[in-house]
Structures are given as C-alpha cells and as structure tokens.
CSV table of C-alpha atoms (C1' of nucleotides) in Angstrom, one decimal:
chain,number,residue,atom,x,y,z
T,1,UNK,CA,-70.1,16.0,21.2
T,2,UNK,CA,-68.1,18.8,22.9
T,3,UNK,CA,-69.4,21.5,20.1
T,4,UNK,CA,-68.3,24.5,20.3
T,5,UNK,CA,-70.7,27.7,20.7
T,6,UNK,CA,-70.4,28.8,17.7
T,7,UNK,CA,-71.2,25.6,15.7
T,8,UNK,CA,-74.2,24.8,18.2
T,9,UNK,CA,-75.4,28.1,17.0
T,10,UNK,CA,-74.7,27.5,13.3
T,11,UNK,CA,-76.7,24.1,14.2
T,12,UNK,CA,-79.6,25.3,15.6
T,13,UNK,CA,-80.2,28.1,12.9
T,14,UNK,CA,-79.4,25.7,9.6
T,15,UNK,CA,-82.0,23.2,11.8
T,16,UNK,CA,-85.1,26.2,11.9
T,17,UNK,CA,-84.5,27.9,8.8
T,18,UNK,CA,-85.2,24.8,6.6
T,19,UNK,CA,-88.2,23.5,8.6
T,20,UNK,CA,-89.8,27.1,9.2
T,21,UNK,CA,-88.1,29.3,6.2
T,22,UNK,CA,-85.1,32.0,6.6
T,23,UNK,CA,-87.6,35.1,7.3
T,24,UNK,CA,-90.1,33.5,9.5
T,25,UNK,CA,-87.3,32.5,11.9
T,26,UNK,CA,-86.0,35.1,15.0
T,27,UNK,CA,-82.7,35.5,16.3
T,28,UNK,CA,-84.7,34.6,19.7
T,29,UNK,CA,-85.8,31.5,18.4
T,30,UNK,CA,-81.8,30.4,17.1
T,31,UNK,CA,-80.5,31.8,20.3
T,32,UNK,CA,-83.4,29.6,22.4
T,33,UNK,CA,-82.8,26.0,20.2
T,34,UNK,CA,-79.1,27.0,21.0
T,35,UNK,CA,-79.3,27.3,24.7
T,36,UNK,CA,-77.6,30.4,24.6
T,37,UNK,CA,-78.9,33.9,24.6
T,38,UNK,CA,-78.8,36.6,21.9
T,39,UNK,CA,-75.7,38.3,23.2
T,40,UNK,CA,-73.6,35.3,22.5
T,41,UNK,CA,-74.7,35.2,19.2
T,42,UNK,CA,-74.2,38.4,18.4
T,43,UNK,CA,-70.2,38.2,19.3
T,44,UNK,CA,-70.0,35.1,16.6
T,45,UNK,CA,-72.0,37.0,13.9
T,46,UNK,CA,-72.8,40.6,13.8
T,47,UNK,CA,-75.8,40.2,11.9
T,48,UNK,CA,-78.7,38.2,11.0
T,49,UNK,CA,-77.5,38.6,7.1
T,50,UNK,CA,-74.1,36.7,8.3
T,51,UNK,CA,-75.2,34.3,9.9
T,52,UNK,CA,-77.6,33.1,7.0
T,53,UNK,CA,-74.9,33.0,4.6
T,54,UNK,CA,-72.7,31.4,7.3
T,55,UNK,CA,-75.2,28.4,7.3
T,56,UNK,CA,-75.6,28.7,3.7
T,57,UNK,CA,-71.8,27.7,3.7
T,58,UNK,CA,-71.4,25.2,5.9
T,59,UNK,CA,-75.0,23.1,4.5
T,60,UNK,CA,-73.0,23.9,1.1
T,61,UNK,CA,-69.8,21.7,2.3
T,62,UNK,CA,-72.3,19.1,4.9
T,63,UNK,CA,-74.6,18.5,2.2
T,64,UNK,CA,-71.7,17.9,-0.4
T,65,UNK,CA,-69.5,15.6,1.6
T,66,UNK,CA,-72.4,13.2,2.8
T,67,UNK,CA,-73.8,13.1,-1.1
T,68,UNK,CA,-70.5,12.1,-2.7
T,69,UNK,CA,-70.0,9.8,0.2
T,70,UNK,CA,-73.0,8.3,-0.5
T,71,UNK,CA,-73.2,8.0,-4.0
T,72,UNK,CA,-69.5,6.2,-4.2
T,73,UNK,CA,-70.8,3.7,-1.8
T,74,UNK,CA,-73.9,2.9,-3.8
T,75,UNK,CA,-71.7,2.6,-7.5
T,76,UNK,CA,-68.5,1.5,-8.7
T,77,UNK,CA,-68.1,2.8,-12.2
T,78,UNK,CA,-69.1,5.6,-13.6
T,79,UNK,CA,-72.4,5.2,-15.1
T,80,UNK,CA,-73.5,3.3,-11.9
T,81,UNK,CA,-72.5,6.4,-10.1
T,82,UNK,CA,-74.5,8.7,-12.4
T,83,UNK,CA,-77.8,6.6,-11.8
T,84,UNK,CA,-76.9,6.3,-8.2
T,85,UNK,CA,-77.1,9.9,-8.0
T,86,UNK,CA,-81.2,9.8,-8.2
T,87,UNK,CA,-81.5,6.7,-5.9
T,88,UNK,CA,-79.5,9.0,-2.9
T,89,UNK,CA,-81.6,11.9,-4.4
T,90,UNK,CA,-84.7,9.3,-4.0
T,91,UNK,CA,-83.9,8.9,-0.6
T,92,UNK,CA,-83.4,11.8,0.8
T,93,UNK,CA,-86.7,13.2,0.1
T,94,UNK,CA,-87.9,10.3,1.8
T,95,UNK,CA,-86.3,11.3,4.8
T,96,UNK,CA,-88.7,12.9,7.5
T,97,UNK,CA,-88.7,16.4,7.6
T,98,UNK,CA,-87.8,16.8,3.4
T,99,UNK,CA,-88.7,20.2,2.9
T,100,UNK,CA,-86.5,21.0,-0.8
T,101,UNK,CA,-83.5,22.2,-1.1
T,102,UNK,CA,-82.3,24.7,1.3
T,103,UNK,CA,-80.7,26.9,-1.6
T,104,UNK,CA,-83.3,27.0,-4.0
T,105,UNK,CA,-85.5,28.5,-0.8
T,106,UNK,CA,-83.4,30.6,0.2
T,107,UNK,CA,-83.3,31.9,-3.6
T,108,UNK,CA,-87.1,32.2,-3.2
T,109,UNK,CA,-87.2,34.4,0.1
T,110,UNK,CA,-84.6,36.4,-1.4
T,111,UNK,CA,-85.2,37.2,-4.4
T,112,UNK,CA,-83.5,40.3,-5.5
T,113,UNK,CA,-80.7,39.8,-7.6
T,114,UNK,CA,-77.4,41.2,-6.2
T,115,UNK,CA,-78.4,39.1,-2.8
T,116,UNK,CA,-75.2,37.3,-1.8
T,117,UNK,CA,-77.6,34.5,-1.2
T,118,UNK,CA,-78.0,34.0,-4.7
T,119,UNK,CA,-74.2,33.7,-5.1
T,120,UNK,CA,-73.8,30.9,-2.5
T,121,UNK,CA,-76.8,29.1,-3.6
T,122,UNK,CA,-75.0,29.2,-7.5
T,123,UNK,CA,-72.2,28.2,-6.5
T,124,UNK,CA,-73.5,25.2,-4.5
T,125,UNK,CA,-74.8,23.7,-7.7
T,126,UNK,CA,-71.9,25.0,-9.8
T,127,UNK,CA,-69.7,22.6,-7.7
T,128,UNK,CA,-72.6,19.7,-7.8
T,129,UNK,CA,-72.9,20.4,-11.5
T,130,UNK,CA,-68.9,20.0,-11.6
T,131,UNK,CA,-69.0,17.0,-10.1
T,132,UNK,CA,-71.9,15.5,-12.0
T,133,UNK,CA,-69.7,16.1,-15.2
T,134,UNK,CA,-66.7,14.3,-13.8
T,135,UNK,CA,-68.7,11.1,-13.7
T,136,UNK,CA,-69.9,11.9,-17.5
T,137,UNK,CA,-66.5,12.3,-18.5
T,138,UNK,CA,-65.1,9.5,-17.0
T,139,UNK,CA,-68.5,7.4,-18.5
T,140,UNK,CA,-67.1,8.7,-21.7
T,141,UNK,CA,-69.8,11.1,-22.4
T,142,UNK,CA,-69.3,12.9,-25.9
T,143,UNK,CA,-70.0,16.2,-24.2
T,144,UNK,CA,-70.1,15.9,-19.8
T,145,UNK,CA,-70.6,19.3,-19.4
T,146,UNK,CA,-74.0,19.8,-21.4
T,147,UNK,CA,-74.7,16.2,-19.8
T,148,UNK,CA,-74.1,17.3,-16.5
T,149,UNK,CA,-76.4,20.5,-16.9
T,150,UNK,CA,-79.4,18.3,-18.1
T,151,UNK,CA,-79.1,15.9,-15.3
T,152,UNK,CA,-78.8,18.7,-12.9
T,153,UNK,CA,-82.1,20.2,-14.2
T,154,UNK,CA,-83.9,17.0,-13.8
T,155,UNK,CA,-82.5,17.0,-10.3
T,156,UNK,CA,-83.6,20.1,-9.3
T,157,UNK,CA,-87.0,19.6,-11.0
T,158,UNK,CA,-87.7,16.5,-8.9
T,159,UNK,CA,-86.7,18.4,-5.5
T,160,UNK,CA,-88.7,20.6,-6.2
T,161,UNK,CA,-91.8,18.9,-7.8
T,162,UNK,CA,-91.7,16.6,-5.0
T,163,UNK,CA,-91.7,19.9,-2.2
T,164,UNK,CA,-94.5,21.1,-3.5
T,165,UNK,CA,-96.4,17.7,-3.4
T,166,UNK,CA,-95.0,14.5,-2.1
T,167,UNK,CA,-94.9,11.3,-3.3
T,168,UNK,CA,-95.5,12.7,-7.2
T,169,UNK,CA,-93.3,10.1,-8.4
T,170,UNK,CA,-91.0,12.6,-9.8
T,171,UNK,CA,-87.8,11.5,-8.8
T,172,UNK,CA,-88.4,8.2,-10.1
T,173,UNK,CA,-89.1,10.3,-13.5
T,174,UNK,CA,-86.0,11.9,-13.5
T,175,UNK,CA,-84.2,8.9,-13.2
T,176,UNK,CA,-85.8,7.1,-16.4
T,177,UNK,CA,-84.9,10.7,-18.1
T,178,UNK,CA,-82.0,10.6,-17.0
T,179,UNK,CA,-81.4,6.7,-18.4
T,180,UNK,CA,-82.2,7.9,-21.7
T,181,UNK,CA,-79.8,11.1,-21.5
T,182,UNK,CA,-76.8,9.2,-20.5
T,183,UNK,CA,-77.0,6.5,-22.9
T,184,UNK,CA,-77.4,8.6,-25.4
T,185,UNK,CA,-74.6,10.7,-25.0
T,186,UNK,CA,-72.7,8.2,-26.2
T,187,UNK,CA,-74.2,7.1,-29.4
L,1,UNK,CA,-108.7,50.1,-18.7
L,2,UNK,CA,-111.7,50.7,-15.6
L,3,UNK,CA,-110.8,48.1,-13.3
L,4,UNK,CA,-112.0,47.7,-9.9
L,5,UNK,CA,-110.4,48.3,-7.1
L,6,UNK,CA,-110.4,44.8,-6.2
L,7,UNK,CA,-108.6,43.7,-9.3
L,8,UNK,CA,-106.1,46.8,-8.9
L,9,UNK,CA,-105.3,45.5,-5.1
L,10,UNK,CA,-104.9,42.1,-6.8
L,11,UNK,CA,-102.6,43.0,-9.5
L,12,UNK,CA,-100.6,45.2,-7.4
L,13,UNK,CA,-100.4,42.6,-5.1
L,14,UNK,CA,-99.3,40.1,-7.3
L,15,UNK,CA,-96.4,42.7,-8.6
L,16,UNK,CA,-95.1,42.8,-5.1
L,17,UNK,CA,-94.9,39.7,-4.1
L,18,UNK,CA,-93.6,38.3,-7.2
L,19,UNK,CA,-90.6,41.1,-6.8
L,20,UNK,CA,-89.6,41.2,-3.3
L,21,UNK,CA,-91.4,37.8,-1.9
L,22,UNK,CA,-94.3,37.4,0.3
L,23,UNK,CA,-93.2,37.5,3.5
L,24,UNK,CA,-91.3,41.0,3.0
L,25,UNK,CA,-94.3,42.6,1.2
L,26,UNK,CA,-96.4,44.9,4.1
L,27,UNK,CA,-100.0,45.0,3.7
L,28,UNK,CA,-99.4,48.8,3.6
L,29,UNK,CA,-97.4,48.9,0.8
L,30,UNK,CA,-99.8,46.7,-1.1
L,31,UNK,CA,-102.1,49.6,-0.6
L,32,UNK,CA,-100.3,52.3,-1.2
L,33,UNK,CA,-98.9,50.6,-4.8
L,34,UNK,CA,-103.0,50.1,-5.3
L,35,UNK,CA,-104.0,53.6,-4.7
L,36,UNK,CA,-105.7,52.9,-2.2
L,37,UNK,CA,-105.7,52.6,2.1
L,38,UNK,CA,-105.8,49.1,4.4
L,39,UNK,CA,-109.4,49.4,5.1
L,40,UNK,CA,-110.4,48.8,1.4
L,41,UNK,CA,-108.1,46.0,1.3
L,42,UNK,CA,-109.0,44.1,4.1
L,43,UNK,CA,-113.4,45.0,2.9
L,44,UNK,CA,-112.1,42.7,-0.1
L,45,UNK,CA,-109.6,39.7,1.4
L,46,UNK,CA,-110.4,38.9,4.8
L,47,UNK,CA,-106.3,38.3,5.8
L,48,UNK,CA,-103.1,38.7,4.0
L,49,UNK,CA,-103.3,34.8,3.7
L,50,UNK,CA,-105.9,35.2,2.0
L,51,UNK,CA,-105.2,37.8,-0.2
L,52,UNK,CA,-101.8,35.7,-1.0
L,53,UNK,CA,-104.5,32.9,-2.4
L,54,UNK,CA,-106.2,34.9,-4.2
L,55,UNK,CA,-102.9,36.2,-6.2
L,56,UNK,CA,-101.9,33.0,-6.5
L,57,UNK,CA,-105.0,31.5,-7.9
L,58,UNK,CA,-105.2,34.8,-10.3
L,59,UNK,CA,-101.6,34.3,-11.4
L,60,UNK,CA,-102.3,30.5,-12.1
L,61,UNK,CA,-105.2,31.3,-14.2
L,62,UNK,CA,-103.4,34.3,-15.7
L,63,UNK,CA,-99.8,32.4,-16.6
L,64,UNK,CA,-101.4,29.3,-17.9
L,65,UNK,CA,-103.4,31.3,-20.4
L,66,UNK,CA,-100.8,33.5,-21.8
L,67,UNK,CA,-98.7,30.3,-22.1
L,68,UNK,CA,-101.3,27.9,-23.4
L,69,UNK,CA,-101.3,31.1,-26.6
L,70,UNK,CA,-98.0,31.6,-26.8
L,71,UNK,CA,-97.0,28.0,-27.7
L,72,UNK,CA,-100.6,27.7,-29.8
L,73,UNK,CA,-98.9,30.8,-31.7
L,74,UNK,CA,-95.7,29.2,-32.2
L,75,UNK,CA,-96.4,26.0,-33.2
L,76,UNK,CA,-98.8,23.9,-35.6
L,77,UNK,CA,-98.4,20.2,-35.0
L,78,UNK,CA,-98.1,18.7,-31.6
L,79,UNK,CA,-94.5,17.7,-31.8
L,80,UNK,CA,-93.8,21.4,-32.7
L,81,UNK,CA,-95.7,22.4,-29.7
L,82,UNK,CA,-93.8,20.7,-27.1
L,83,UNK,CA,-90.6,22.0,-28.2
L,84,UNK,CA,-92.1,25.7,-28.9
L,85,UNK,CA,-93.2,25.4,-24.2
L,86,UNK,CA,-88.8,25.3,-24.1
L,87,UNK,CA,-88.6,28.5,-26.6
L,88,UNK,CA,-91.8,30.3,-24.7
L,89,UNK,CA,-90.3,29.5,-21.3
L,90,UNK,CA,-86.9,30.9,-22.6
L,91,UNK,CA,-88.2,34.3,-23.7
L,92,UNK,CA,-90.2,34.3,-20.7
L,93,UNK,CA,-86.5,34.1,-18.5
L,94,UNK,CA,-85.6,37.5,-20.3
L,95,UNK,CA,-88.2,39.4,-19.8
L,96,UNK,CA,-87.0,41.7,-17.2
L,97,UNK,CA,-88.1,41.2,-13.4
L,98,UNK,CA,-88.0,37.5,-13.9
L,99,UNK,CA,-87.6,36.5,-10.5
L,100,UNK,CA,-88.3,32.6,-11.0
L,101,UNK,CA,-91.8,30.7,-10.6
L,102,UNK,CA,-93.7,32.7,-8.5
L,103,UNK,CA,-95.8,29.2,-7.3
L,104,UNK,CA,-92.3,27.7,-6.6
L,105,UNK,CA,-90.8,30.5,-4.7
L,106,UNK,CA,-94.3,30.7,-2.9
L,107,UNK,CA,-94.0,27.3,-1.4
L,108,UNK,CA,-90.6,27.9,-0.3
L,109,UNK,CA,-91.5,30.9,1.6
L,110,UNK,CA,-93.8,28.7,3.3
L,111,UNK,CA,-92.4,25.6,4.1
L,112,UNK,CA,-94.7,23.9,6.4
L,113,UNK,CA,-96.5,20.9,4.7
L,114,UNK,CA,-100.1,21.9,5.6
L,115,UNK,CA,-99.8,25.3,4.1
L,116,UNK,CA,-102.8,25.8,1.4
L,117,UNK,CA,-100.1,27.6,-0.7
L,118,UNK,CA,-98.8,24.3,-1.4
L,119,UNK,CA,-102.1,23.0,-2.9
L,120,UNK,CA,-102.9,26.0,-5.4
L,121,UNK,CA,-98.9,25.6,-6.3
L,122,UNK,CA,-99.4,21.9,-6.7
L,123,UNK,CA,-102.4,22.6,-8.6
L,124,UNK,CA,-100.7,24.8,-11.3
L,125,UNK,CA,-98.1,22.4,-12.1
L,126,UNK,CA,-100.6,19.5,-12.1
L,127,UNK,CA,-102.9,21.7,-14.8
L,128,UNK,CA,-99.6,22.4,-17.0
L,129,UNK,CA,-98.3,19.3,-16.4
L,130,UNK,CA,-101.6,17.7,-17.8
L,131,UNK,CA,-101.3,20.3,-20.7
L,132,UNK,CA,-98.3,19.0,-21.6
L,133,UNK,CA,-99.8,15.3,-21.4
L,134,UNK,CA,-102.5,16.4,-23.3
L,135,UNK,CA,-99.7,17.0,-26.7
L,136,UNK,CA,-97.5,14.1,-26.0
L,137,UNK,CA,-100.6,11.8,-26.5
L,138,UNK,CA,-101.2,13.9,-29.6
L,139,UNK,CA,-97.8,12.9,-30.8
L,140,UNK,CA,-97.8,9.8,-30.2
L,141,UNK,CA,-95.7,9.4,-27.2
L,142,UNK,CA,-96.4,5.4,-26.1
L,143,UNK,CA,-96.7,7.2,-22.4
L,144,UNK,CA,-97.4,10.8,-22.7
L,145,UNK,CA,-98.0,10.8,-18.7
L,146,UNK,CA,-94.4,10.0,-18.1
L,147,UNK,CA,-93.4,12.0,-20.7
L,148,UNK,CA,-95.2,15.3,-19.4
L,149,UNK,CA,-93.2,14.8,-15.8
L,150,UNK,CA,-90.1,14.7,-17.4
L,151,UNK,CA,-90.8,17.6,-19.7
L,152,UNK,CA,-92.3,19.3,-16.0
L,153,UNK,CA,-88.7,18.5,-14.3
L,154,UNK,CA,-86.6,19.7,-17.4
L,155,UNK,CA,-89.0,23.3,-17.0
L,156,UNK,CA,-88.7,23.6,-13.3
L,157,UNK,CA,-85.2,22.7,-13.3
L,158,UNK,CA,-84.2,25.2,-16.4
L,159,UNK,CA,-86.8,28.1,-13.7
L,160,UNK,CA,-84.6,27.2,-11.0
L,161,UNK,CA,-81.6,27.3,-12.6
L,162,UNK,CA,-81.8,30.7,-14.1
L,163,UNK,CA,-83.5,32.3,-11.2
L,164,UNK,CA,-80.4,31.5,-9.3
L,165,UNK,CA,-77.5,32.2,-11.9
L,166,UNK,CA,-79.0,34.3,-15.2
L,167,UNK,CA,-77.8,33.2,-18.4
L,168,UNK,CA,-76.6,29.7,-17.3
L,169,UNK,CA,-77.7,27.7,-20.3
L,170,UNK,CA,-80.7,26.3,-18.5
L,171,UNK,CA,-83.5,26.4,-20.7
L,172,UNK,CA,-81.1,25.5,-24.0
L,173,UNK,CA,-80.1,22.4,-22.7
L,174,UNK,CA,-83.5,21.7,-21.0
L,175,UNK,CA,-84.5,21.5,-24.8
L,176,UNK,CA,-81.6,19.7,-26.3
L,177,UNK,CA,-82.8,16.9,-23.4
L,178,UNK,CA,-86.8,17.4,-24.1
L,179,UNK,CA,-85.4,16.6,-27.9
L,180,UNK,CA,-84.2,13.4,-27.0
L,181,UNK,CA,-86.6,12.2,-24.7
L,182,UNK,CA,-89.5,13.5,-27.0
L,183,UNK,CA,-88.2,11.6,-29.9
L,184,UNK,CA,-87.7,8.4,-27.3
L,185,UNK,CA,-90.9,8.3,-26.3
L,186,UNK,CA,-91.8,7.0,-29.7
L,187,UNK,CA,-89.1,4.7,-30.1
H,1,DT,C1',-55.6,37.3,44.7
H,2,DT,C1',-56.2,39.9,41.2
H,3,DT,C1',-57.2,40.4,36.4
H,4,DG,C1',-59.0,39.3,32.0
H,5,DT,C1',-62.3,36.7,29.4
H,6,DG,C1',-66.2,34.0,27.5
H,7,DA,C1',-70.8,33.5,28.5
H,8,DT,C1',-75.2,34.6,30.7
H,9,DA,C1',-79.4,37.3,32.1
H,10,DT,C1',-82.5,40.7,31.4
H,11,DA,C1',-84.2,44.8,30.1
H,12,DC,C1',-84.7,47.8,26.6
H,13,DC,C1',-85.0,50.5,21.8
H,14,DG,C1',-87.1,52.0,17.5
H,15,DA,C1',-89.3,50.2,13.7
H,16,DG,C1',-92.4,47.5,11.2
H,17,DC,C1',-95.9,44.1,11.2
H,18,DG,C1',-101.1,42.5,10.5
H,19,DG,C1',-105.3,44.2,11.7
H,20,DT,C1',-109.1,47.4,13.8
H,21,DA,C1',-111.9,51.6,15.1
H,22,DT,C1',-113.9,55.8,14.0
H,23,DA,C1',-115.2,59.5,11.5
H,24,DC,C1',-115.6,61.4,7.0
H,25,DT,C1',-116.6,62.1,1.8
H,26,DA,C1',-118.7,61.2,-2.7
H,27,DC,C1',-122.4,59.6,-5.1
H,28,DA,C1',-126.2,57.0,-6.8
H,29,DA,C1',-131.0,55.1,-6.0
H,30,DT,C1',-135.4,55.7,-4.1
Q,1,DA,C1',-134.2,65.2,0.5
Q,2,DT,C1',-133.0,60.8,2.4
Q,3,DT,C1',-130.8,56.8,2.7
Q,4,DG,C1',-127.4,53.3,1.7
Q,5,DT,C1',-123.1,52.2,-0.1
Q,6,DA,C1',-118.2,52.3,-1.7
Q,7,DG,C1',-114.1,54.3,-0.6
Q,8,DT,C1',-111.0,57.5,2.2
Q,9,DA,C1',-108.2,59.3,6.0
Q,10,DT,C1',-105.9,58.6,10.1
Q,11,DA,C1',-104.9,57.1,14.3
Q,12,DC,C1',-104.3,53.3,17.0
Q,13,DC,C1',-103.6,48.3,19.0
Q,14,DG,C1',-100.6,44.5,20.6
Q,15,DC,C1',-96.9,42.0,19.0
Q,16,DT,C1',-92.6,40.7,17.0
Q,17,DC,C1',-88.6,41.9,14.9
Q,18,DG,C1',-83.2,42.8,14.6
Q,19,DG,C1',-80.1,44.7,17.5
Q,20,DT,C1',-77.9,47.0,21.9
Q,21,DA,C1',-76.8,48.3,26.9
Q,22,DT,C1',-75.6,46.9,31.2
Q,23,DA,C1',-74.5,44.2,34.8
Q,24,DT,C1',-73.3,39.8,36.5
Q,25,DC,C1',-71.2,35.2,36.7
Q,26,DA,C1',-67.6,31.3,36.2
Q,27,DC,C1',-63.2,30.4,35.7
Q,28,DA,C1',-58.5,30.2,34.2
Q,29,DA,C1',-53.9,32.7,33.9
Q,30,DA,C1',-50.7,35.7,36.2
DNA sequence: TTTGTGATATACCGAGCGGTATACTACAAT
DNA sequence: ATTGTAGTATACCGCTCGGTATATCACAAA
C-alpha cells in the first residue's frame, strides 16, 4: 500500500507503455498517472532512456515470479508443468488489456541493434528459456536445451499471433505442437 | 529503373521505417531520402498514417512474392517446400539490416486494438499462413489448417527470436520442430 | 528555532513533429 | 502562345516532446 515514490513511478510508466507503446508515451503523462510532477521524476531517473530500462527490469523479475508461481500451482511433475506452461500462457492473453509481450515491443520500437533494450529483452527469455529446459531435463528429455528453444518459439509465436489478431486460436496450437515436441523428445 | 515519384516515396519510406521504426521516422526525412520535398509527399498520401498503409500493404505484396519464389526455387515436392520456408526464412535473418518482421514490429509500435495496422498485419500472416495450408494439404497432412499455425508460430517465434538476440539458434531448431510435426501430421 | 531535505508547482527552453500556404519552375498539350 | 499540370523551394503554424530552472512547501532532526 504505502509505495514508495519511486515504485509508484516505475508503476505508472510499466502501466502506459504497454497499453499505449514506449514512444508514444510523455514523461508528463508518467509523472500525471503518478501523481507527482516531472521534477520528482527526474531525481529517481535522469532520463527517459533509464527509466525504460528500469521498467524493463522490474516487468522482467514481476512477470517471472508470478509465471513460475503459477505454473507450479497448476502441475506436479514435470511434463504437467511443461504443458501447464501454455494453459497460464492461454490465460494471460485472455486477460483484459493483453496487448503481447512487453519485450518483444519494446524490441520493435527500438530497433537498432546495440539498444540496451534489446539486451534486457534477451535476457528476459534467456532466463524463461532456462527455466523451460529445467522442466525438460527433469521430464528426461534427450536434449532440454534444443527442447526448451522450440517450445519457447512456439510461445512467442502464439503471443504474438494472438496480438496481432485475437482469439486466432494460436495458443491452443502451440500447445498441441508442443504435445508432439515433448513426447517425442523422448523416443 | 524510371520509377515514379510515388513509388520512390514508397520505397524510401518503407526503408526507413523498417530501419529505425515508425514512430521515429519524420515525414521530412522520408522526403529528403526520396529526393524529394513534403508537399509532393503529402499530393500522394493524404497523412503519414496513411502513407504507413500504403508501405505496409506494398511490403505485404512485395515479401510474400519474393517468398512464394524463393521456396518454389528451392523445392520440388510439397513436403520439400515446407521445409525449404525454414531454409528461406533463415537466409532471410542474415541478410544484413534484418531488423525482424516489419508487420510484427508495426503492430507493436501501435498497440491500441483498433489500429488499421493491425488488420493489414493480420492480413499478411493470414495470406502466408493460408500458403502454408495450401502445401500441407498437398502433402497429405490429415489437418493442414492446424498444421500451417503451428508452422506460423515456429516462423514468428524463430523472427522474434533473432530480432532480439542474432545468431540464437532460432530458425535451426524452428526446423528440427517443423520436421517433427510435419512428419506427425501424417501419422 | 533553525536547518536540511524530499516533494511540489509552474514556467520555461530548444528542438522536432505533422501538416499547410504561397510562390515558383519545367514542360507537355492544345 | 497559352494553359494546365507535376514538382520544387521555403517559410511557417500550433503542438508536443525531453529536460531544466526557480521558488516554495511540509516536516523532521538538531
């Protein structure tokens, strides 16, 4: 309850640049949704540039957390957990307000390569993709890592499929792919 | 060779966008990279939103026809085919400049469901997707629908993937999956 | 009571934006 | 020779942007 300025601020600006995009949001507009003024946030980030890669690292740990959470409540053993992946997946788009992920659009606004956004946005699904192939290993998958790329793809394929047009029925696609990919990668 | 002015606004257009993303592409630049001034610009598009259609809707026509030949060129039999879209998407990824799907990173930039940008985007993937269809019932897939979105997720995953971290892997072990689950669909 | 500090309020800056107005040039058709 | 048309050149508009300056306020520590 009793957030401090600094995370209200974070708050506000992870809140408007998913629902309106990075570039087409003002400091004005963060410092307004805050209830503070621009001069505060200026003494908790210098720039505009820090504070997006501040909120680019805190949705990284956020979004993390409540996924795991979820998924280990949802599955017991491993392979359970690997399919339970899609179903929290499946979910969250349905949630109101679903607009992709915030890393793969923040890729696409910033598209020049040596943009530090890229970095946190890789290693966001470096660590998810690390994670994924825990599961495989512990399903007893001949070879988690390559396992855990492929499910990745179809992951992000179904966020993004699903952006552009809702209700396309691709995550329920990716996890009948996916079916396929983890069974087999034990035969 | 003689194009006209129209198509050299478009093209350059296009170039930019693609590059440094819509949002952070001035009008004036578009110009100045067409040889051009404003005024001639906005005697053929109306509005940069519309101009941003109009690349888009050039590009979708454009892509899909340079990829429909390069797999036609690779490949014989439809089987052949669907694996050759994994090796054409793959040299597609090195050429330099790749900067990711410009349809994808299009709708990111502009989040808001309403947005025409999401339809023409929609549109391209529907029209490849339906491509892709359009083999697996050729090879015999027993549901070359389903099939074709799970190929789609694999491809925009791979797209994703690289656009964020170059050289990750993405598009070889979109193919190992679109392997399996190609020779699964005939099971 | 003074002093230091975190936050506010407000006005401002230079720059870039999308878009327009006006006047001018080149050239082809009648 | 005249007229219409396609394109140029340039200046301008109102607005928003990221970022700063300055002055003030509330409050706790000394």
């Amino acid at each position: 309850m009793a957030k401090t300025l600094q995370a209200k601020i974070l708050a506000a600006a992870s809140e408007l640049f998913y629902s309106q995009g990075i570039r087409a949001t003002g400091v004005d507009a963060i410092a307004k949704a805050a209830n503070t003024t621009k001069m505060s946030l200026y003494k908790y980030f210098p720039s505009k540039d820090e504070l997006i890669l501040a909120v680019l690292r805190k949705r990284d740990e956020d979004f993390r957390t409540w996924f795991v959470a979820q998924v280990e409540a949802k599955a017991a053993d491993p392979k359970d957990k690997l399919l339970a992946i899609f179903d929290v997946i499946s979910e969250w788009m349905e949630i109101p307000g679903f607009r992709g992920c915030a890393f793969i659009n923040a890729s696409a606004e910033f598209p020049l390569k040596g943009n530090p956004v890229h970095q946190v946005s890789a290693e966001f699904y470096d660590k998810f993709q690390h994670y994924i192939a825990g599961l495989a290993a512990q399903y007893g998958s001949k070879q988690p890592v390559n396992l855990a790329l492929q499910l990745r793809l179809l992951l992000e394929g179904a966020i993004v499929s699903e952006q552009m047009k809702h209700h396309s029925g691709a995550a329920e696609q990716a996890k009948q792919a996916a079916i396929v990919l983890i069974e087999g990668s034990v035969a």
